[in-house]
Short mmCIF file of C-alpha atoms in Angstrom, two decimals:
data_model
loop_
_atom_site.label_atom_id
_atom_site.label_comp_id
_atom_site.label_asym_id
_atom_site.label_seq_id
_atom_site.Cartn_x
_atom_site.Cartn_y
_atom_site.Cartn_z
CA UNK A 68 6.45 -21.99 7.59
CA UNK A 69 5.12 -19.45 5.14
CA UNK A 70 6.67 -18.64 1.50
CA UNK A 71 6.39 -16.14 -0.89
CA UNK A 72 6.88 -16.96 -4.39
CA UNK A 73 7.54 -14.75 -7.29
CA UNK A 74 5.30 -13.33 -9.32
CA UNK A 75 3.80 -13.72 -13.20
CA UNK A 76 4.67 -9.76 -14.14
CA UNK A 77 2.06 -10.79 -16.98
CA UNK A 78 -0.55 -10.30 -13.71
CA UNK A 79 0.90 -7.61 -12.00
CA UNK A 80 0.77 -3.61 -13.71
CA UNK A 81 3.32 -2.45 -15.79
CA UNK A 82 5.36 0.16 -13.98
CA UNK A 83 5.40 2.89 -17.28
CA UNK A 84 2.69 3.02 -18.37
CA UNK A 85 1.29 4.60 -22.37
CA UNK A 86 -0.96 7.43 -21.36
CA UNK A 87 -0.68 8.13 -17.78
CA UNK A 88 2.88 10.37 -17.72
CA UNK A 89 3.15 10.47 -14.05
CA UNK A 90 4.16 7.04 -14.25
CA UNK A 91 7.22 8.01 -16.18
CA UNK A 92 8.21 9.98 -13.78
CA UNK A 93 7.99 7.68 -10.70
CA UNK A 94 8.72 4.37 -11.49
CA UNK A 95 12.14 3.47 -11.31
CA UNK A 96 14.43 3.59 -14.52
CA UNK A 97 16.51 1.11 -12.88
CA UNK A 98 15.86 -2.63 -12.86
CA UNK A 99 14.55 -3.51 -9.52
CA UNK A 100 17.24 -5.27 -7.92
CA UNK A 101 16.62 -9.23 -6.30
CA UNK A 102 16.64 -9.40 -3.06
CA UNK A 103 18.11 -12.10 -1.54
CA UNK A 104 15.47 -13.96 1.25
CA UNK A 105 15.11 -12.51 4.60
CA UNK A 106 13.51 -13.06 7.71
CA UNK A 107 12.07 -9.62 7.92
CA UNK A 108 10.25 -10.08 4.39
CA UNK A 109 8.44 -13.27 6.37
CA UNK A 110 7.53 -11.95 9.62
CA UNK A 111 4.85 -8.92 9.74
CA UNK A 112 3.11 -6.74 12.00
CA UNK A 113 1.12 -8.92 14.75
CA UNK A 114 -1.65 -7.11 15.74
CA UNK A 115 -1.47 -4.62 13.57
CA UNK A 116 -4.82 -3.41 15.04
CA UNK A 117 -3.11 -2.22 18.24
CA UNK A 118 -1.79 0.61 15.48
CA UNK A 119 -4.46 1.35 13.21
CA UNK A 120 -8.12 1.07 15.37
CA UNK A 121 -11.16 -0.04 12.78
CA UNK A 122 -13.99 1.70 12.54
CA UNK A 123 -17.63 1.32 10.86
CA UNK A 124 -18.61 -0.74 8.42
CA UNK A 125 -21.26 1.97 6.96
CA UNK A 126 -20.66 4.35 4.40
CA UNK A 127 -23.95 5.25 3.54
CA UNK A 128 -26.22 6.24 6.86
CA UNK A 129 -29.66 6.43 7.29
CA UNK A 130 -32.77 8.96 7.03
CA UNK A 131 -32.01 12.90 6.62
CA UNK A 132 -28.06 11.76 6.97
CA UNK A 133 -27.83 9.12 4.56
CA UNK A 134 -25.48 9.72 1.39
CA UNK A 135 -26.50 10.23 -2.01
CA UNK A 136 -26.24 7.63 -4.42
CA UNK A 137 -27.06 3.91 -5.06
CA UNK A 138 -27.15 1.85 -1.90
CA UNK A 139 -24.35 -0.79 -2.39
CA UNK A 140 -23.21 -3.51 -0.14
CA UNK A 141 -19.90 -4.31 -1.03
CA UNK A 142 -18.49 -7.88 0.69
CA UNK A 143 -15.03 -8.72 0.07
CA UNK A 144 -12.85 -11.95 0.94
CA UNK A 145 -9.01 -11.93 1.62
CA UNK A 146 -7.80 -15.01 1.06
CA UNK A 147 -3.75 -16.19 0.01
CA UNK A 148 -2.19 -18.17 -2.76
CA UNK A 149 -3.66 -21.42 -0.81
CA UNK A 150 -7.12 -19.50 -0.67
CA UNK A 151 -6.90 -19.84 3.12
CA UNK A 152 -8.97 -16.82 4.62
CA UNK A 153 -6.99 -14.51 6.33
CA UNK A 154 -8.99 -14.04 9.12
CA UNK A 155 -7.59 -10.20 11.46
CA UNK A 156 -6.29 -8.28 8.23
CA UNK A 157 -6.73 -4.76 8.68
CA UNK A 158 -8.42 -3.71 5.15
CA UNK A 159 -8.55 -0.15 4.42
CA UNK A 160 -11.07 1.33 2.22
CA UNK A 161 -12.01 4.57 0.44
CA UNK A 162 -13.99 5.74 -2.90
CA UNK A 163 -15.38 9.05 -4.41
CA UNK A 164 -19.08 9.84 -3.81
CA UNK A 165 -21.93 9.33 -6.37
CA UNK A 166 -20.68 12.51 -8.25
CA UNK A 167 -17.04 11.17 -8.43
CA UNK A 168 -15.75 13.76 -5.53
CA UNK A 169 -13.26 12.27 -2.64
CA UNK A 170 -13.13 13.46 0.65
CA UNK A 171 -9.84 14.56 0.08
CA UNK A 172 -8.30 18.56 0.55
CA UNK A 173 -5.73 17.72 -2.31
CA UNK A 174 -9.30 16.57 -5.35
CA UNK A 175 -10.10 19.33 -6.86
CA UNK A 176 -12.42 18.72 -9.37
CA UNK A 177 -15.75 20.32 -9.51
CA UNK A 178 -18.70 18.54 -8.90
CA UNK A 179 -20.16 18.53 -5.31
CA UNK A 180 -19.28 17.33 -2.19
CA UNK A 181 -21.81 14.96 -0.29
CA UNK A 182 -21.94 16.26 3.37
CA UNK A 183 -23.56 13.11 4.74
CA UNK A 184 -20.55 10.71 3.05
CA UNK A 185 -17.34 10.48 4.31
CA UNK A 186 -15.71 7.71 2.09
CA UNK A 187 -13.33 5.84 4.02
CA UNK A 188 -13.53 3.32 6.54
CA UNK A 189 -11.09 0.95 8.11
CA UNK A 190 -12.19 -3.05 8.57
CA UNK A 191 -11.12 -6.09 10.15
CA UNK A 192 -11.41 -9.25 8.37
CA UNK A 193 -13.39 -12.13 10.33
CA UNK A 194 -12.60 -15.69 10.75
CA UNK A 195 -13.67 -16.49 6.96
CA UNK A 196 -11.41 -13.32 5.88
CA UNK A 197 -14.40 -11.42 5.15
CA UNK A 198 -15.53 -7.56 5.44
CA UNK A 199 -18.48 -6.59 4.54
CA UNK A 200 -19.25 -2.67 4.04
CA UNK A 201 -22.34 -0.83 3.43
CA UNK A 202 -21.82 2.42 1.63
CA UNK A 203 -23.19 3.89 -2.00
CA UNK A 204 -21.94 3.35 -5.58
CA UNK A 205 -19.27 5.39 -6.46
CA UNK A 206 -18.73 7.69 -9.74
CA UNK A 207 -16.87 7.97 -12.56
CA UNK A 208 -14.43 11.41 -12.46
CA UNK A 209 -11.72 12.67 -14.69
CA UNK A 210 -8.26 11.84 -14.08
CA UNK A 211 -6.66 15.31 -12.49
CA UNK A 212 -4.02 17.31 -13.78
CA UNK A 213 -3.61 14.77 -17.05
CA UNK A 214 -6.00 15.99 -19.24
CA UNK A 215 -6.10 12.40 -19.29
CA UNK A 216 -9.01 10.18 -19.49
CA UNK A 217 -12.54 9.38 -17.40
CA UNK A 218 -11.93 6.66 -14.44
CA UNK A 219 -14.50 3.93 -14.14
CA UNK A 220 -16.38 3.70 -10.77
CA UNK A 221 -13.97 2.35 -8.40
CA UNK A 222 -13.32 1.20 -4.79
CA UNK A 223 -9.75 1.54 -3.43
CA UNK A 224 -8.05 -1.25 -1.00
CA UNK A 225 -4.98 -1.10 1.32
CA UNK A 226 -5.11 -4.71 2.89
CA UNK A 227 -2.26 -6.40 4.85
CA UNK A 228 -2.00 -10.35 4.73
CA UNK A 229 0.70 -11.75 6.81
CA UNK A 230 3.36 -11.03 6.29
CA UNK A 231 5.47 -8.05 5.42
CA UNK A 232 5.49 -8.99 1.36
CA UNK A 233 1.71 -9.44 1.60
CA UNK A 234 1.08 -5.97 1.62
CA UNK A 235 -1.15 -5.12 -1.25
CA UNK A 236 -2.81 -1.64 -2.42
CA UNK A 237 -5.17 -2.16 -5.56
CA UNK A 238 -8.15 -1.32 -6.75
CA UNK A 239 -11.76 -3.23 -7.22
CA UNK A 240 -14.17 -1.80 -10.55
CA UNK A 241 -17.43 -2.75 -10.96
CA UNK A 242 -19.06 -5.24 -13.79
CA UNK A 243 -19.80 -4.22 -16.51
CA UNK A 244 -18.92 -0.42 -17.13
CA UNK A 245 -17.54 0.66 -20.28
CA UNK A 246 -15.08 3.22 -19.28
CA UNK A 247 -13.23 -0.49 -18.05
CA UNK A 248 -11.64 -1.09 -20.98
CA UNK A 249 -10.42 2.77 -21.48
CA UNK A 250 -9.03 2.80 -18.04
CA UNK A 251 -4.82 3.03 -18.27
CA UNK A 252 -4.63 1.91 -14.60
CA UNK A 253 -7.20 -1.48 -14.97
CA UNK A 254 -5.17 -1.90 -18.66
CA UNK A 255 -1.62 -1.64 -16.78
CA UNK A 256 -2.36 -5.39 -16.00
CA UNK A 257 -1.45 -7.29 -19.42
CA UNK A 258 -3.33 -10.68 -18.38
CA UNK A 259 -6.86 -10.53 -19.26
CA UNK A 260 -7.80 -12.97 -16.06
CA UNK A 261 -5.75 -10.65 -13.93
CA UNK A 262 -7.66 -8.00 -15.08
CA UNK A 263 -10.99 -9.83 -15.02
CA UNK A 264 -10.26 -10.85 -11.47
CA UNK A 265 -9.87 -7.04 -9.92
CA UNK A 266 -14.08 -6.89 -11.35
CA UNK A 267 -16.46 -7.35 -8.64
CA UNK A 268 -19.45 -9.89 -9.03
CA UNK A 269 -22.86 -8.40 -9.02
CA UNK A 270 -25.21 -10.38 -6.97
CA UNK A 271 -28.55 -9.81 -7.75
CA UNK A 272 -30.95 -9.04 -4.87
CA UNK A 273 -34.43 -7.90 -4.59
CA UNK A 274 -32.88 -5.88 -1.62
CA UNK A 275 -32.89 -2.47 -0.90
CA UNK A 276 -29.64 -2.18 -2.21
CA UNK A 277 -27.01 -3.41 -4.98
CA UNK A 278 -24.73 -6.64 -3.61
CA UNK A 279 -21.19 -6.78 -4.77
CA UNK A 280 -18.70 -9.70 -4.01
CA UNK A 281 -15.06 -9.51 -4.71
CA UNK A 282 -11.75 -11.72 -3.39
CA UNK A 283 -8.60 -10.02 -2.67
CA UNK A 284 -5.56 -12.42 -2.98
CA UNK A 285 -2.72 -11.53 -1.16
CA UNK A 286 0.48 -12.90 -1.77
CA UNK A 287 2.20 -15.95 0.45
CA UNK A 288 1.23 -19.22 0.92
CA UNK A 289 2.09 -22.78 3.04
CA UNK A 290 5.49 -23.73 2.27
CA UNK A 291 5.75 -27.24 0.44
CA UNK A 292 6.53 -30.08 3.02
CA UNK A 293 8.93 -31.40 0.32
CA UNK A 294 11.29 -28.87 -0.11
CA UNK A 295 14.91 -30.13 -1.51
CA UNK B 70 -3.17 -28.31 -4.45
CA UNK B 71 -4.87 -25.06 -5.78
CA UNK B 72 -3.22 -22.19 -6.07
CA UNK B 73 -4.45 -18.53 -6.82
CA UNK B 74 -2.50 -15.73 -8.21
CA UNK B 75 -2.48 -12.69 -6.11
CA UNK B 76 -4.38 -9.65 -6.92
CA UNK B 77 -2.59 -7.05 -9.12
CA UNK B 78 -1.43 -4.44 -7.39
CA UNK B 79 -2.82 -0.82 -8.22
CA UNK B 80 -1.86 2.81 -7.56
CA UNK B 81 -2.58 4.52 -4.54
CA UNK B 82 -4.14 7.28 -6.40
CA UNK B 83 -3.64 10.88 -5.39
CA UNK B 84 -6.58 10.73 -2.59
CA UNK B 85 -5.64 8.13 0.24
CA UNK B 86 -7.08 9.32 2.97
CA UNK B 87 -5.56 11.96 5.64
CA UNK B 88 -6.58 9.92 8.17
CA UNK B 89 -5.11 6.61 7.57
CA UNK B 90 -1.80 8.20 6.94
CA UNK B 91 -1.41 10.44 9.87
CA UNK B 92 -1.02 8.94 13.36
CA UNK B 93 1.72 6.49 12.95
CA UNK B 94 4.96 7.59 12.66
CA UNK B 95 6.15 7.35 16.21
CA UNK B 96 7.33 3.68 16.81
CA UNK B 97 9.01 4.83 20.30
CA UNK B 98 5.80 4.55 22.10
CA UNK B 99 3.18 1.65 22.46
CA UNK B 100 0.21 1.80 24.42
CA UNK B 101 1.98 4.18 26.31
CA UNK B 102 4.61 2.49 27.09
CA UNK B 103 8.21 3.47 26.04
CA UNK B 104 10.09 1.24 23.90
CA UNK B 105 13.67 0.22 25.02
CA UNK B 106 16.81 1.36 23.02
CA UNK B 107 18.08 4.30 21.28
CA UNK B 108 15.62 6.75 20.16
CA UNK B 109 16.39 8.07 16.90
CA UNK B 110 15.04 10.26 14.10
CA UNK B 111 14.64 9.25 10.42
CA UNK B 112 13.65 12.31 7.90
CA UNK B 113 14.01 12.80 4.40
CA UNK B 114 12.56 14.03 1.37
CA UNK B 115 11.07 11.95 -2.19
CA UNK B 116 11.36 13.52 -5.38
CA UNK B 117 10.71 12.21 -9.01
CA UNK B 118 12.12 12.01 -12.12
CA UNK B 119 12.48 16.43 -12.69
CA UNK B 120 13.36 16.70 -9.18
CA UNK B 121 9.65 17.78 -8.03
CA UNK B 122 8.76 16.92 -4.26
CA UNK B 123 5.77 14.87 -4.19
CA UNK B 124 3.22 15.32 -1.57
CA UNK B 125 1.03 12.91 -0.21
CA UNK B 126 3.05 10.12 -1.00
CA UNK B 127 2.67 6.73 1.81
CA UNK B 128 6.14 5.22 3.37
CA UNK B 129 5.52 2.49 5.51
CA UNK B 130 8.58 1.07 7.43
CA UNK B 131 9.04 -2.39 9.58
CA UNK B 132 12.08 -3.09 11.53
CA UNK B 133 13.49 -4.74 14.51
CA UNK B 134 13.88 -3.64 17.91
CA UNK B 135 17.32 -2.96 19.97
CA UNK B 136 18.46 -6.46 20.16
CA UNK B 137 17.43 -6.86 16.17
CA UNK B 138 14.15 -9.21 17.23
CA UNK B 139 11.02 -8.86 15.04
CA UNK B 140 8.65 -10.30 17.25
CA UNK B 141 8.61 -8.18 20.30
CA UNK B 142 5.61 -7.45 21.63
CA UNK B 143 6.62 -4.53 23.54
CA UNK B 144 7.92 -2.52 20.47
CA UNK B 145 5.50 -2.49 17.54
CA UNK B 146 8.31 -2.11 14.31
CA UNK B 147 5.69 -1.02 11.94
CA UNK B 148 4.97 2.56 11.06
CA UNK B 149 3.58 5.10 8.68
CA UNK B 150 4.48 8.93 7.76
CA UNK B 151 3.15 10.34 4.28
CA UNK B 152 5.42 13.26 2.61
CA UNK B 153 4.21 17.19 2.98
CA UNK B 154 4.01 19.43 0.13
CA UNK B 155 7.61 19.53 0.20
CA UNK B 156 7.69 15.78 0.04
CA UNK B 157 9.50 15.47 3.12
CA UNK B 158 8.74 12.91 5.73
CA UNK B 159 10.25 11.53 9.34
CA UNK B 160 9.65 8.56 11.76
CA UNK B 161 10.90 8.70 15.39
CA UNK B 162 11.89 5.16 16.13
CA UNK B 163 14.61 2.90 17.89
CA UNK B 164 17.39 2.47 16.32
CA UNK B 165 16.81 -1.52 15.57
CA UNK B 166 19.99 -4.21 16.27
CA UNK B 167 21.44 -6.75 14.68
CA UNK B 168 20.01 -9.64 12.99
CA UNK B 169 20.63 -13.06 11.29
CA UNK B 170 23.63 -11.85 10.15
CA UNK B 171 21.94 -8.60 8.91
CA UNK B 172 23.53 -4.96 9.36
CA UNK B 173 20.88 -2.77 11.14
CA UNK B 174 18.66 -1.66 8.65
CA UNK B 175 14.91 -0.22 8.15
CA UNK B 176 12.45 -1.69 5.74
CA UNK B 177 10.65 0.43 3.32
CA UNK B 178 7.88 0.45 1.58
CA UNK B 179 6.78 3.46 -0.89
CA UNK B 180 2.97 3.62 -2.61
CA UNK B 181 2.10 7.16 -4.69
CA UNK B 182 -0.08 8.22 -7.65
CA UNK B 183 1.19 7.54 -10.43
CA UNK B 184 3.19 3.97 -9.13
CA UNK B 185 1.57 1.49 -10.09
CA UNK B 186 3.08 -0.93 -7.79
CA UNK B 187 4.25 -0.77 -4.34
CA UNK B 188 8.24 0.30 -4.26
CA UNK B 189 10.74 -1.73 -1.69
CA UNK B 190 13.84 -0.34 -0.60
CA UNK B 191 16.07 -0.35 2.51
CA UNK B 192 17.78 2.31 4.27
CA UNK B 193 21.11 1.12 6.20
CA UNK B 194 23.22 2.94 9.36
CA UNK B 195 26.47 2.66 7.62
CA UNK B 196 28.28 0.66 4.82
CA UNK B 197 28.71 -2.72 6.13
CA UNK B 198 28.74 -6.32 5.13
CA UNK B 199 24.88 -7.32 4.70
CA UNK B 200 23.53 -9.72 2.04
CA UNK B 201 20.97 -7.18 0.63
CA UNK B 202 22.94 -4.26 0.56
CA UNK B 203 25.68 -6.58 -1.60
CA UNK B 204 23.20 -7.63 -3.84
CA UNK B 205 22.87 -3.75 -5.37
CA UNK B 206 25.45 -2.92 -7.88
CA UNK B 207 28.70 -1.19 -6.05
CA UNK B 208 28.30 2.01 -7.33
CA UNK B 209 24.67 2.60 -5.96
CA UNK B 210 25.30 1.20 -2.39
CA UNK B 211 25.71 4.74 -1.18
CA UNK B 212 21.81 6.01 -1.93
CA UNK B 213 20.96 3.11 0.74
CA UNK B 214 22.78 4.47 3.87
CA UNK B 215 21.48 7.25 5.68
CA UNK B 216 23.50 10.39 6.28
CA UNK B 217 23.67 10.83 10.32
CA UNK B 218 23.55 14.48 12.08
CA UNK B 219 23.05 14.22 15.44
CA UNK B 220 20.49 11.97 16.50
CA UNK B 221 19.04 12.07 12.85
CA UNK B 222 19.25 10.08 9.97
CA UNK B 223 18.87 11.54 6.56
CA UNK B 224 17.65 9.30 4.26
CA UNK B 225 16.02 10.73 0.61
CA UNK B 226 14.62 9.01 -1.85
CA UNK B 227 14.66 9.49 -5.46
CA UNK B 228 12.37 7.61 -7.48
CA UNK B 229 13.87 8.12 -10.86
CA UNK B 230 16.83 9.76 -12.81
CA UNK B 231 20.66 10.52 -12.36
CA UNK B 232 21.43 8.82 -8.69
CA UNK B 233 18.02 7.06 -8.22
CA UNK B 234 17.39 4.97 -4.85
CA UNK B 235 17.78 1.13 -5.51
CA UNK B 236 14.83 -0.45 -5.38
CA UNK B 237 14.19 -4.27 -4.46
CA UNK B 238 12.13 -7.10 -6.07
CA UNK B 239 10.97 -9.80 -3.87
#
């Protein structure tokens, strides 16, 4: 049996937050209501690669079509509460290029797109709930349509764990960088750990390229033997 | 026995990728194969706080089948639509049963720029006794069930302001 306990809201972001408006315009004025337990919230997707097919686990390409930037291997872990890998998780992945431009129709700002990087690439976590993706650093960019502030470098995640309240969209930054403390979105997360924990390690290499590690943890874990 | 807190959750930012949310709004068919019950149609539209449609914004649903089962492995209850620049979205699905005491009803789950964490809320056939649907206060029941016409169900979603959707905390 599987459980998901609340959370610390000390971990978690803020849902308004001072210097990012959008926010006050989106999350709910309401109090989020509790919802009483229910089997859908513990059962998930099975397979959830039957829906959403993965695809390469490089970024960055080779000779005349390899991207511009700092070659980066970025391995990541999912684990849960127990830090049990979880091992078939479809983890979703996308980032800016080394000049801070996304692939995206709706990013507007102007600096120039890389025509050998396409940043986004859908994984599948192996048996020790790892994927490991080669790709290039990303940049920092401007926050659109704020006036806002500069983001850090940063690496987006969709993962699923298992279950339906696993879900988990976040963000990963990079060690070290000192737009990190500026950043509204990193500083939405009160608890200094919390915060410290969405940083990557640098792994230093002699390599031909940079070595990041980083551990997602998703939510859910074994449910105590001794319940009441 | 160790236990780790889980990751804090982030906004989607405004550039998730077309690709991972097109493709998977049609829960009728898997591998080809036509799911059993009735087919049915769920649209909508999500607005914010001054009533502006917001585009690009991620709903990902998960349901039961016809006889209100989750773990049928011929019908495949997840799905994804994102909103247009209108902020409207649909799913074509089957109309899921019964379950545990639970009125039909559709899971939701709602990530966006600008939300910094993922938003839950449900969206019920019809006012009915159901243990999640009792927990919101009286009054705001009504944002939960959908509005039918035809073989549709209207469901909108308002993030914040006068007659906001109920959201849920798990």
């Amino acid at each position: 049996m599987y459980a998901i306990a609340p959370r610390d809201p000390a971990t978690q972001s803020q849902g308004v937050v001072a210097g990012y408006a959008q926010t006050a315009q989106r999350w709910p004025g309401q109090p989020l209501v509790p919802r009483p337990a229910a089997a859908a919230a513990l059962a998930g997707p099975a397979a959830l690669t039957r829906r959403l097919a993965a695809g390469r686990g490089d970024l960055a390409g080779h000779g005349a079509k390899r991207a511009i930037g700092q070659l980066m291997h970025l391995r990541t872990r999912v684990v849960d509460e127990d830090g049990a890998p979880v091992a078939g998780a479809v983890v979703e992945i996308w980032h800016c290029n080394a000049a801070g431009k996304y692939i995206h129709v709706n990013d507007n700002h102007d600096a120039p797109a890389d025509p050998n990087f396409y940043g986004a690439a859908r994984l599948i976590t192996g048996d020790s709930g790892l994927v490991e993706l080669r790709t290039i650093k990303p940049a920092a960019y401007p926050v659109p349509d704020t006036g806002g502030w500069w983001r850090p470098p940063h690496v987006h995640f969709s993962v699923w764990g298992r279950v339906w309240l696993s879900r988990l969209v976040t963000q990963m930054f990079f060690p070290g960088d000192p737009l990190n403390e500026h950043d509204a979105i990193l500083n939405a997360v009160r608890d200094a750990e919390a915060r410290s924990r969405c940083i990557a390690r640098m792994v230093p290499t002699r390599q031909d390229h940079l070595l990041f590690e980083h551990q997602i943890v998703v939510r859910g874990r074994k449910a105590s033997a001794t319940l009441p | 026995m160790s236990h780790l807190t889980p990751t804090a959750e982030m906004t989607l930012g405004p550039f998730f990728p077309l690709e991972f949310a097109a493709g998977a709004n049609d829960l009728t068919v898997v591998e080809g194969r036509r799911a059993e019950g009735e087919v049915i149609e769920i649209a909508g539209r999500v607005v914010q706080l001054d009533g502006k449609p917001l585009d690009n914004l991620v709903l990902e649903i998960w349901q039961a089948d016809a006889a209100g089962r989750y773990d049928n492995p011929e019908f495949f209850g997840w799905g994804r639509a994102a909103t247009d620049a209108q902020g409207g979205f649909s799913f074509r699905t089957i109309k899921p049963g019964r379950n545990e005491g639970r009125a039909p009803h559709i899971n939701f789950l709602l990530l966006y720029s600008g939300l910094m964490r993922q938003l839950q809320t449900v969206m019920f056939f019809s006012e009915e006794n159901d243990p999640v649907l009792s927990a919101v206060p009286a009054a705001r029941r009504e944002r939960l069930i959908a509005r039918k016409k035809g073989n549709r169900y209207v469901f909108d979603i308002r993030l914040r302001g006068e007659g906001e959707t109920p959201f849920f905390d798990d």
